[in-house]
Coordinates of C-alpha atoms and ligand atoms in Angstrom, one line a residue:
M1 CA 153.2 137.2 33.7
A2 CA 152.7 133.9 35.6
R3 CA 153.5 133.9 39.4
Q4 CA 157.1 132.8 39.7
A5 CA 158.3 130.4 42.4
I6 CA 161.6 131.6 43.7
I7 CA 164.3 130.8 46.3
I8 CA 166.6 133.6 47.4
D9 CA 170.2 132.7 48.5
C10 CA 171.7 135.7 50.2
D11 CA 174.2 137.3 52.6
P12 CA 172.2 140.2 54.2
G13 CA 173.8 142.7 53.8
V14 CA 172.1 146.0 53.2
D15 CA 171.4 145.6 49.5
D16 CA 170.4 142.0 50.1
A17 CA 167.9 143.3 52.7
L18 CA 166.4 145.7 50.1
A19 CA 166.2 142.9 47.6
L20 CA 164.3 140.7 50.2
L21 CA 161.9 143.6 50.9
L22 CA 161.3 144.1 47.2
A23 CA 160.5 140.4 46.8
L24 CA 158.3 140.3 49.9
A25 CA 156.4 143.3 48.6
S26 CA 155.7 141.5 45.3
A27 CA 153.8 138.5 46.5
D28 CA 151.3 138.6 43.5
E29 CA 154.2 138.0 41.1
L30 CA 156.7 136.1 43.3
D31 CA 156.1 133.0 45.4
L32 CA 159.0 133.2 47.8
L33 CA 159.4 129.5 48.8
G34 CA 162.3 130.0 51.1
I35 CA 165.6 131.9 51.9
S36 CA 169.0 130.2 52.1
V37 CA 171.7 132.2 53.8
V38 CA 175.5 132.2 53.3
A39 CA 178.5 134.0 54.9
G40 CA 179.7 136.9 52.9
N41 CA 178.9 140.5 53.8
A42 CA 179.1 139.3 57.4
A43 CA 179.6 136.1 59.3
L44 CA 176.8 133.5 58.9
A45 CA 175.4 134.0 62.4
K46 CA 174.8 137.7 61.4
T47 CA 173.5 137.1 57.9
R48 CA 171.0 134.4 59.0
Y49 CA 169.8 136.7 61.9
N50 CA 169.4 139.6 59.5
A51 CA 167.3 137.5 57.1
Q52 CA 165.0 136.5 59.9
R53 CA 164.7 140.2 61.0
I54 CA 163.9 141.4 57.6
L55 CA 161.1 138.8 57.4
A56 CA 159.8 140.0 60.8
L57 CA 159.9 143.6 59.5
A58 CA 157.8 142.7 56.4
G59 CA 155.4 140.6 58.5
R60 CA 156.4 137.4 56.6
A61 CA 157.9 135.2 59.3
E62 CA 156.3 132.2 57.6
V63 CA 159.0 132.2 55.0
P64 CA 161.6 129.6 56.1
V65 CA 165.2 130.7 56.6
H66 CA 167.8 127.9 56.0
A67 CA 171.3 128.5 57.2
G68 CA 174.1 127.5 54.9
A69 CA 177.9 127.8 54.5
A70 CA 179.8 129.6 57.2
G71 CA 182.7 130.2 54.7
P72 CA 183.8 129.6 51.2
M73 CA 184.6 126.2 49.7
L74 CA 188.4 126.4 49.7
V75 CA 189.5 129.9 50.8
D76 CA 189.2 131.8 54.0
L77 CA 186.1 134.0 54.5
R78 CA 186.4 137.7 53.7
T79 CA 183.5 139.9 54.8
A80 CA 182.6 143.5 53.7
D81 CA 182.9 146.6 56.0
V82 CA 180.4 148.6 54.0
H83 CA 177.4 146.9 55.6
G84 CA 178.5 147.6 59.2
D85 CA 179.5 145.2 62.0
D86 CA 176.0 143.8 62.2
G87 CA 175.6 143.6 58.4
V88 CA 172.6 146.0 58.2
G89 CA 174.2 149.3 59.1
G90 CA 173.1 149.3 62.7
A91 CA 169.5 149.8 61.7
A92 CA 166.8 149.1 64.3
L93 CA 165.1 146.0 63.0
P94 CA 162.6 143.8 64.9
E95 CA 163.7 140.5 66.4
P96 CA 163.1 137.3 64.5
A97 CA 159.5 136.1 64.7
A98 CA 160.2 132.5 63.8
P99 CA 163.1 130.1 64.4
L100 CA 165.6 129.0 61.7
A101 CA 164.5 126.1 59.6
S102 CA 166.0 122.8 60.8
V103 CA 167.2 121.7 57.3
N104 CA 170.5 123.3 56.2
A105 CA 170.6 125.4 53.1
V106 CA 172.5 122.9 50.9
S107 CA 170.1 120.1 51.5
Y108 CA 167.2 122.5 51.2
L109 CA 168.4 123.7 47.8
C110 CA 169.1 120.1 46.5
D111 CA 165.8 118.7 47.8
T112 CA 163.5 121.6 46.8
L113 CA 165.0 122.1 43.3
A114 CA 164.7 118.4 42.7
A115 CA 161.1 118.2 44.0
R116 CA 160.0 121.0 41.6
S117 CA 162.5 120.4 38.8
G118 CA 162.5 123.2 36.2
K119 CA 160.0 125.3 38.1
I120 CA 162.0 127.4 40.6
T121 CA 164.1 130.5 39.8
L122 CA 167.1 130.6 42.2
C123 CA 168.1 134.2 43.0
C124 CA 171.7 134.3 44.2
L125 CA 172.7 137.5 46.0
G126 CA 175.9 136.5 47.7
P127 CA 178.9 134.3 47.3
L128 CA 177.8 131.1 45.5
T129 CA 179.1 128.7 48.2
N130 CA 175.7 127.1 49.0
L131 CA 175.1 126.3 45.3
G132 CA 178.7 125.2 44.9
L133 CA 178.3 122.7 47.8
A134 CA 174.9 121.6 46.4
I135 CA 176.7 120.7 43.2
G136 CA 179.0 118.6 45.3
Q137 CA 175.9 116.7 46.5
N138 CA 174.2 116.6 43.1
K139 CA 176.2 117.8 40.1
D140 CA 172.9 118.7 38.4
A141 CA 171.6 120.9 41.2
P142 CA 171.8 124.2 39.3
N143 CA 170.2 122.6 36.2
L144 CA 167.2 121.5 38.3
A145 CA 166.4 125.2 38.7
R146 CA 164.3 126.9 36.0
R147 CA 167.1 129.4 35.9
V148 CA 169.7 131.0 38.3
V149 CA 169.7 134.8 38.4
M150 CA 172.6 136.1 40.2
M151 CA 174.3 139.4 41.3
G152 CA 178.0 138.9 40.8
G153 CA 180.9 139.5 38.6
A154 CA 181.9 142.3 36.2
A155 CA 183.0 142.4 32.6
A156 CA 185.2 145.4 33.4
G157 CA 186.6 146.3 36.8
G158 CA 186.0 144.7 40.2
N159 CA 185.1 146.2 43.5
V160 CA 187.4 144.2 45.7
T161 CA 190.4 144.1 43.4
G162 CA 190.8 145.7 40.0
Y163 CA 189.5 142.5 38.6
A164 CA 187.1 140.8 41.0
E165 CA 183.6 141.6 42.3
F166 CA 182.9 140.7 45.9
N167 CA 180.6 137.7 45.6
F168 CA 182.9 136.0 43.1
F169 CA 186.0 137.0 45.0
V170 CA 184.8 135.6 48.2
D171 CA 184.2 132.2 46.7
P172 CA 185.8 131.9 43.2
H173 CA 185.7 128.1 43.3
A174 CA 181.9 128.0 43.9
A175 CA 181.4 130.6 41.1
R176 CA 183.5 128.5 38.7
L177 CA 181.5 125.4 39.4
V178 CA 178.2 127.2 38.8
F179 CA 179.4 128.7 35.5
Q180 CA 180.6 125.3 34.4
S181 CA 177.3 123.6 35.3
G182 CA 175.5 124.2 32.1
A183 CA 172.5 125.7 34.0
E184 CA 170.4 128.6 32.6
L185 CA 172.3 131.5 34.1
V186 CA 171.6 135.2 34.2
M187 CA 174.5 137.3 35.4
I188 CA 173.9 140.8 36.8
G189 CA 177.3 142.3 37.4
L190 CA 178.8 145.6 38.5
D191 CA 178.6 146.9 34.9
L192 CA 174.9 147.0 35.4
T193 CA 174.5 147.7 39.1
R194 CA 176.8 150.7 39.0
Q195 CA 174.1 152.3 36.9
V196 CA 171.7 152.4 39.9
P197 CA 173.3 154.5 42.6
I198 CA 171.3 155.6 45.6
T199 CA 171.4 159.4 45.4
P200 CA 170.4 161.8 48.2
A201 CA 167.2 162.5 46.3
R202 CA 166.3 158.8 46.1
L203 CA 167.2 158.4 49.8
D204 CA 164.8 161.2 50.6
Q205 CA 162.1 159.5 48.5
I206 CA 162.5 156.3 50.6
A207 CA 162.4 158.3 53.9
A208 CA 159.2 159.9 52.8
L209 CA 157.4 156.6 52.4
G210 CA 156.5 156.9 56.0
N211 CA 156.1 153.2 56.8
K212 CA 158.4 151.0 59.0
A213 CA 160.0 149.3 55.9
G214 CA 160.8 152.7 54.5
Q215 CA 162.3 153.9 57.7
A216 CA 164.4 150.7 58.1
A217 CA 165.5 151.0 54.4
H218 CA 166.5 154.6 54.9
A219 CA 168.5 153.8 58.0
M220 CA 170.3 150.9 56.4
L221 CA 171.0 152.8 53.2
T222 CA 172.2 155.9 55.0
F223 CA 175.0 153.8 56.5
Y224 CA 175.7 151.8 53.4
C225 CA 176.1 154.9 51.2
R226 CA 179.1 155.9 53.1
G227 CA 181.0 153.1 51.3
D228 CA 178.9 152.1 48.3
T229 CA 175.9 153.6 46.7
A230 CA 175.0 150.9 44.1
M231 CA 171.8 149.0 44.5
H232 CA 173.4 145.6 43.5
D233 CA 171.1 142.9 44.8
P234 CA 167.7 144.5 44.3
C235 CA 168.4 144.4 40.5
V236 CA 168.1 140.6 40.6
I237 CA 164.5 140.8 41.9
A238 CA 163.6 143.8 39.7
Y239 CA 164.7 141.7 36.7
L240 CA 162.1 139.1 37.6
L241 CA 159.4 141.7 38.1
A242 CA 160.2 144.0 35.1
P243 CA 162.6 142.4 32.7
T244 CA 162.0 145.1 30.1
L245 CA 164.0 147.5 32.3
F246 CA 167.1 145.4 31.4
S247 CA 169.1 144.4 28.4
G248 CA 172.2 142.3 27.7
R249 CA 173.7 139.6 25.6
K250 CA 174.6 135.9 25.8
A251 CA 178.3 135.5 26.5
W252 CA 180.9 133.0 27.7
V253 CA 181.9 133.6 31.3
D254 CA 184.9 132.0 32.9
I255 CA 185.9 132.5 36.6
E256 CA 189.6 132.9 37.3
I257 CA 190.8 130.6 40.2
D258 CA 194.6 130.3 39.5
D259 CA 196.2 133.7 39.2
P260 CA 196.4 135.2 42.7
E261 CA 196.2 138.7 41.3
R262 CA 193.0 138.1 39.2
I263 CA 191.3 135.4 41.4
G264 CA 187.5 135.7 41.2
Q265 CA 187.6 137.7 38.0
S266 CA 184.7 137.0 35.7
V267 CA 186.3 136.9 32.2
V268 CA 183.4 137.7 29.8
R269 CA 184.0 136.6 26.2
E270 CA 181.6 137.8 23.5
I271 CA 180.3 135.0 21.3
P272 CA 179.5 135.2 17.6
D273 CA 175.9 135.7 16.7
G274 CA 173.9 132.6 17.4
G275 CA 176.6 131.2 19.7
K276 CA 175.3 129.5 22.8
G277 CA 177.4 130.9 25.6
N278 CA 177.0 129.9 29.2
A279 CA 175.2 133.0 30.6
L280 CA 172.9 135.9 29.7
V281 CA 175.0 138.9 30.9
L282 CA 172.9 141.9 31.6
D283 CA 174.6 145.3 31.2
K284 CA 171.9 148.0 30.8
I285 CA 169.1 149.1 33.1
D286 CA 166.5 151.9 33.1
A287 CA 167.6 153.4 36.4
D288 CA 164.6 155.6 37.0
G289 CA 162.3 152.8 36.1
F290 CA 164.1 150.6 38.7
F291 CA 163.9 153.1 41.5
D292 CA 160.2 153.9 40.7
L293 CA 159.5 150.1 41.0
L294 CA 161.6 149.8 44.2
C295 CA 159.8 152.7 45.9
E296 CA 156.3 151.7 44.8
R297 CA 156.9 148.2 46.2
L298 CA 158.5 149.4 49.5
A299 CA 155.4 151.5 50.0
R300 CA 153.3 148.4 50.1
L301 CA 155.0 147.0 53.1
P302 CA 154.0 147.6 56.8
Ligands
RIB401 O1 179.6 143.2 44.9 C1 178.3 143.4 45.5 C2 177.8 142.2 46.1 O2 178.6 141.8 47.1 C3 176.4 142.4 46.7 O3 175.7 141.2 46.6 C4 176.7 142.7 48.1 O4 175.6 142.4 49.0 C5 177.8 141.8 48.4 O5 177.3 140.6 48.7
CA402 CA1 174.7 140.3 48.7

């Protein structure tokens, strides 16, 4: 498989942190050009700081971190308790080893996707606010990516309300803009990520890695598992590394923005064979294969 140029847009966040570590441990397959950060699991000041610290932990401080939106496009920010007050479960992480990049995330996305049109896979692990704002600057921004692979949504049952998943709930308007953009979208929602829970045995396996990354991952996950066990965001990176672990189907996805009870819901409509749809919706994963990959790659880190 050719080495893939990627940008990761995220809101670290414990599972975002694991996704970043998985990507950083896979440099032969993934050329991580940069990270853009958004408010979501925690306020922007915390999510950008956490991204910098994860890079320091992995010894990859050369990867630029671009700070983005401090809140959703139209609604008030709602953060998530499950990641702790600092966003990483209170884990002892190193201090940043490099300053934030001077260019804001929205400009970074627009400029970089345009400069390498059709070549970059954009991995979205948080609310889609940065990409939504990029569309405001250039309506074709998502289409300039080779594809957009995102964690978000659910065909059946949310995790914030009965309908809406957190990333799409936090910024439903940005999500709707992205799904209306015509870009090549891959949606990895709760239907899939709920199939990869961190079990005590898997937590022990991570603790036994014996390296700093394993220790940090174990500390973050130990806190995280009090409220959620699903390994949501690392599934996005695992899909790039091992797509045969996944399966799904093309579908038509609409994002609810009007009904206050269902706001942020991803309404997934099946399409007749051969129909185009607006997203590849992945709904099955080989859970053991995923965790074997995650642990094998975490072991490669310092
Ligand atoms: O619903 C799970 C998603 O919301 C994950 O990306 C998690 O990090 C939070 O951002
Ligand atoms: Ca996230």
